[in-house]
Short mmCIF file of C-alpha atoms and ligand atoms in Angstrom, two decimals:
data_model
loop_
_atom_site.label_atom_id
_atom_site.label_comp_id
_atom_site.label_asym_id
_atom_site.label_seq_id
_atom_site.Cartn_x
_atom_site.Cartn_y
_atom_site.Cartn_z
CA MET A 1 -0.78 -19.17 35.71
CA LYS A 2 -2.98 -22.09 34.82
CA TRP A 3 -1.21 -23.94 32.03
CA ASN A 4 -4.41 -25.48 30.74
CA LEU A 5 -5.36 -21.97 29.54
CA LEU A 6 -2.32 -21.77 27.27
CA PRO A 7 -3.98 -23.17 24.11
CA LEU A 8 -6.79 -20.65 24.51
CA ILE A 9 -4.35 -17.75 24.82
CA VAL A 10 -2.43 -18.90 21.75
CA LEU A 11 -5.68 -19.17 19.81
CA LEU A 12 -6.80 -15.66 20.81
CA ALA A 13 -3.40 -14.18 19.98
CA SER A 14 -3.56 -15.67 16.48
CA CYS A 15 -6.83 -13.81 15.85
CA VAL A 16 -5.30 -10.36 16.31
CA PRO A 17 -4.63 -8.94 12.84
CA SER A 18 -0.96 -8.24 12.28
CA LYS A 19 0.64 -5.69 9.98
CA GLY A 20 -0.86 -5.65 6.52
CA ASP A 21 -3.47 -8.34 7.20
CA LEU A 22 -6.82 -8.08 5.49
CA VAL A 23 -9.45 -7.12 8.02
CA TYR A 24 -13.19 -6.77 7.54
CA THR A 25 -14.87 -3.56 8.50
CA LEU A 26 -18.49 -3.19 9.60
CA ASP A 27 -19.62 -2.39 6.07
CA GLY A 28 -18.27 -5.80 5.06
CA LYS A 29 -15.58 -4.43 2.78
CA PRO A 30 -12.13 -5.94 3.15
CA ARG A 31 -9.45 -3.42 4.01
CA VAL A 32 -5.85 -3.79 4.92
CA SER A 33 -5.25 -3.46 8.63
CA PRO A 34 -4.53 0.20 9.40
CA VAL A 35 -1.93 -0.91 11.95
CA GLN A 36 0.78 -0.58 9.33
CA THR A 37 0.08 3.09 8.62
CA GLU A 38 3.50 4.70 8.79
CA ALA A 39 4.06 8.15 7.42
CA VAL A 40 5.98 7.87 4.16
CA SER A 41 6.95 11.08 2.38
CA PHE A 42 6.55 11.89 -1.30
CA ALA A 43 10.33 12.31 -1.50
CA THR A 44 10.78 8.69 -0.43
CA ILE A 45 8.46 7.15 -2.98
CA GLN A 46 9.86 9.49 -5.60
CA THR A 47 13.38 8.10 -5.16
CA GLU A 48 12.37 4.51 -4.47
CA ILE A 49 9.55 4.03 -6.98
CA LEU A 50 8.53 6.89 -9.24
CA THR A 51 11.89 7.07 -11.00
CA LYS A 52 10.80 3.80 -12.59
CA CYS A 53 7.71 5.46 -14.02
CA THR A 54 8.71 8.92 -15.23
CA GLU A 55 10.20 7.86 -18.55
CA CYS A 56 6.67 6.98 -19.66
CA HIS A 57 4.48 9.03 -17.31
CA LYS A 58 5.01 12.78 -16.97
CA TRP A 59 2.39 12.86 -14.22
CA ALA A 60 4.67 10.71 -12.04
CA LYS A 61 7.05 13.68 -11.63
CA THR A 62 4.90 15.62 -9.18
CA GLU A 63 2.83 14.89 -6.11
CA ASP A 64 -0.20 16.60 -7.67
CA GLY A 65 0.27 14.40 -10.72
CA ILE A 66 0.22 11.09 -8.92
CA LYS A 67 -2.68 12.14 -6.68
CA LYS A 68 -4.95 11.87 -9.71
CA PHE A 69 -4.50 8.11 -9.43
CA ILE A 70 -4.80 7.89 -5.65
CA VAL A 71 -7.69 7.63 -3.23
CA PRO A 72 -6.15 9.07 -0.02
CA GLY A 73 -6.07 6.50 2.75
CA ASN A 74 -7.23 3.70 0.49
CA PRO A 75 -4.43 1.95 -1.41
CA GLU A 76 -6.75 -0.85 -2.54
CA ALA A 77 -8.95 1.66 -4.35
CA SER A 78 -6.04 3.62 -5.83
CA GLU A 79 -5.31 2.98 -9.50
CA LEU A 80 -1.63 3.72 -8.89
CA PHE A 81 -1.33 1.03 -6.24
CA GLN A 82 -3.39 -1.50 -8.20
CA SER A 83 -1.28 -1.03 -11.30
CA VAL A 84 1.97 -1.92 -9.51
CA ARG A 85 0.59 -4.57 -7.21
CA SER A 86 -0.79 -6.52 -10.15
CA GLY A 87 2.62 -6.30 -11.80
CA GLU A 88 1.06 -4.53 -14.79
CA MET A 89 3.32 -1.52 -14.09
CA PRO A 90 6.12 -0.62 -14.58
CA GLU A 91 5.54 -1.81 -18.12
CA ASP A 92 8.37 -3.88 -19.61
CA ALA A 93 10.26 -3.92 -16.28
CA PRO A 94 10.42 -6.23 -13.24
CA PRO A 95 7.53 -5.77 -10.79
CA LEU A 96 8.03 -3.76 -7.60
CA THR A 97 9.33 -5.59 -4.54
CA THR A 98 7.17 -6.20 -1.48
CA LYS A 99 9.13 -3.50 0.33
CA GLU A 100 8.43 -0.97 -2.42
CA LEU A 101 4.75 -1.88 -2.41
CA GLU A 102 4.64 -1.37 1.37
CA LEU A 103 6.25 2.07 1.01
CA LEU A 104 3.63 3.07 -1.52
CA ARG A 105 0.88 1.72 0.70
CA GLY A 106 2.29 3.71 3.63
CA TYR A 107 2.42 6.87 1.51
CA ILE A 108 -1.20 6.54 0.36
CA ASN A 109 -2.34 5.82 3.92
CA SER A 110 -0.50 8.83 5.31
CA LEU A 111 -2.30 11.15 2.86
CA VAL A 112 -5.36 10.93 5.11
CA ALA A 113 -3.56 12.33 8.13
CA ALA A 114 -1.86 15.08 6.13
CA PRO A 115 -3.84 15.84 2.98
C1 HEC B 1 7.71 1.61 -20.52
C2 HEC B 1 6.65 2.55 -20.27
C3 HEC B 1 5.96 2.54 -18.92
C4 HEC B 1 6.55 2.55 -17.67
C5 HEC B 1 8.03 2.52 -17.31
C6 HEC B 1 5.44 2.65 -16.72
N1 HEC B 1 4.25 2.68 -17.38
FE1 HEC B 1 2.41 2.91 -16.53
N2 HEC B 1 1.54 2.86 -18.37
C7 HEC B 1 2.21 2.69 -19.56
C8 HEC B 1 1.25 2.61 -20.64
C9 HEC B 1 1.57 2.43 -22.11
C10 HEC B 1 -0.03 2.77 -20.04
C11 HEC B 1 -1.38 2.72 -20.71
C12 HEC B 1 -1.82 1.29 -20.62
C13 HEC B 1 -3.18 1.05 -21.15
O1 HEC B 1 -3.97 2.01 -21.22
O2 HEC B 1 -3.45 -0.11 -21.49
C14 HEC B 1 0.19 2.94 -18.63
C15 HEC B 1 -0.83 3.15 -17.70
C16 HEC B 1 -0.63 3.37 -16.37
C17 HEC B 1 -1.67 3.72 -15.43
C18 HEC B 1 -3.13 3.96 -15.75
C19 HEC B 1 -3.38 5.44 -15.90
C20 HEC B 1 -2.85 5.98 -17.20
O3 HEC B 1 -1.97 6.86 -17.19
O4 HEC B 1 -3.30 5.51 -18.26
C21 HEC B 1 -1.08 3.83 -14.20
C22 HEC B 1 -1.75 4.21 -12.89
C23 HEC B 1 0.32 3.53 -14.38
N3 HEC B 1 0.56 3.27 -15.70
C24 HEC B 1 1.25 3.52 -13.37
C25 HEC B 1 2.61 3.30 -13.55
C26 HEC B 1 3.56 3.30 -12.47
C27 HEC B 1 3.21 3.56 -11.00
C28 HEC B 1 4.78 3.08 -13.01
C29 HEC B 1 6.11 2.99 -12.31
C30 HEC B 1 6.22 2.04 -11.20
C31 HEC B 1 4.60 2.92 -14.45
N4 HEC B 1 3.26 3.06 -14.72
C32 HEC B 1 5.62 2.71 -15.34
C33 HEC B 1 3.57 2.62 -19.74
C34 HEC B 1 4.52 2.61 -18.73
#
């Protein structure tokens, strides 16, 4: 290959959005790159996350309950996701870890494929 093309290739590669990057859609609204949509089950977020919520929120015990605070496929617009990402929830407890936030994001995204 022509080595003088290398900087160009590196530059182009750095423009490809990677997992979880903010991307801009045609309507101009920022969204998180859908690349990281992995199916995450309700059972998983129940064990990993919702057990930290149920002492105060009865609605956090069921999938129907939490769906009231979720816009399927759109974590950014979901009150449930916003509340934990901002660190506001769980109240009086340490904020969720990045891994837990990613699980929740994956769950909300997978609700589009399987409503
Ligand atoms: C120690 C009690 C407590 C815990 C634990 C807790 N919350 Fe809350 N949460 C509250 C209170 C109190 C409010 C109402 C806050 C307000 O209206 O200012 C609230 C409000 C909310 C709301 C807004 C909708 C509503 O019901 O008013 C969401 C969404 C939410 N919490 C999510 C969560 C999630 C997700 C968790 C677990 C990761 C969690 N909370 C853990 C006390 C708690």
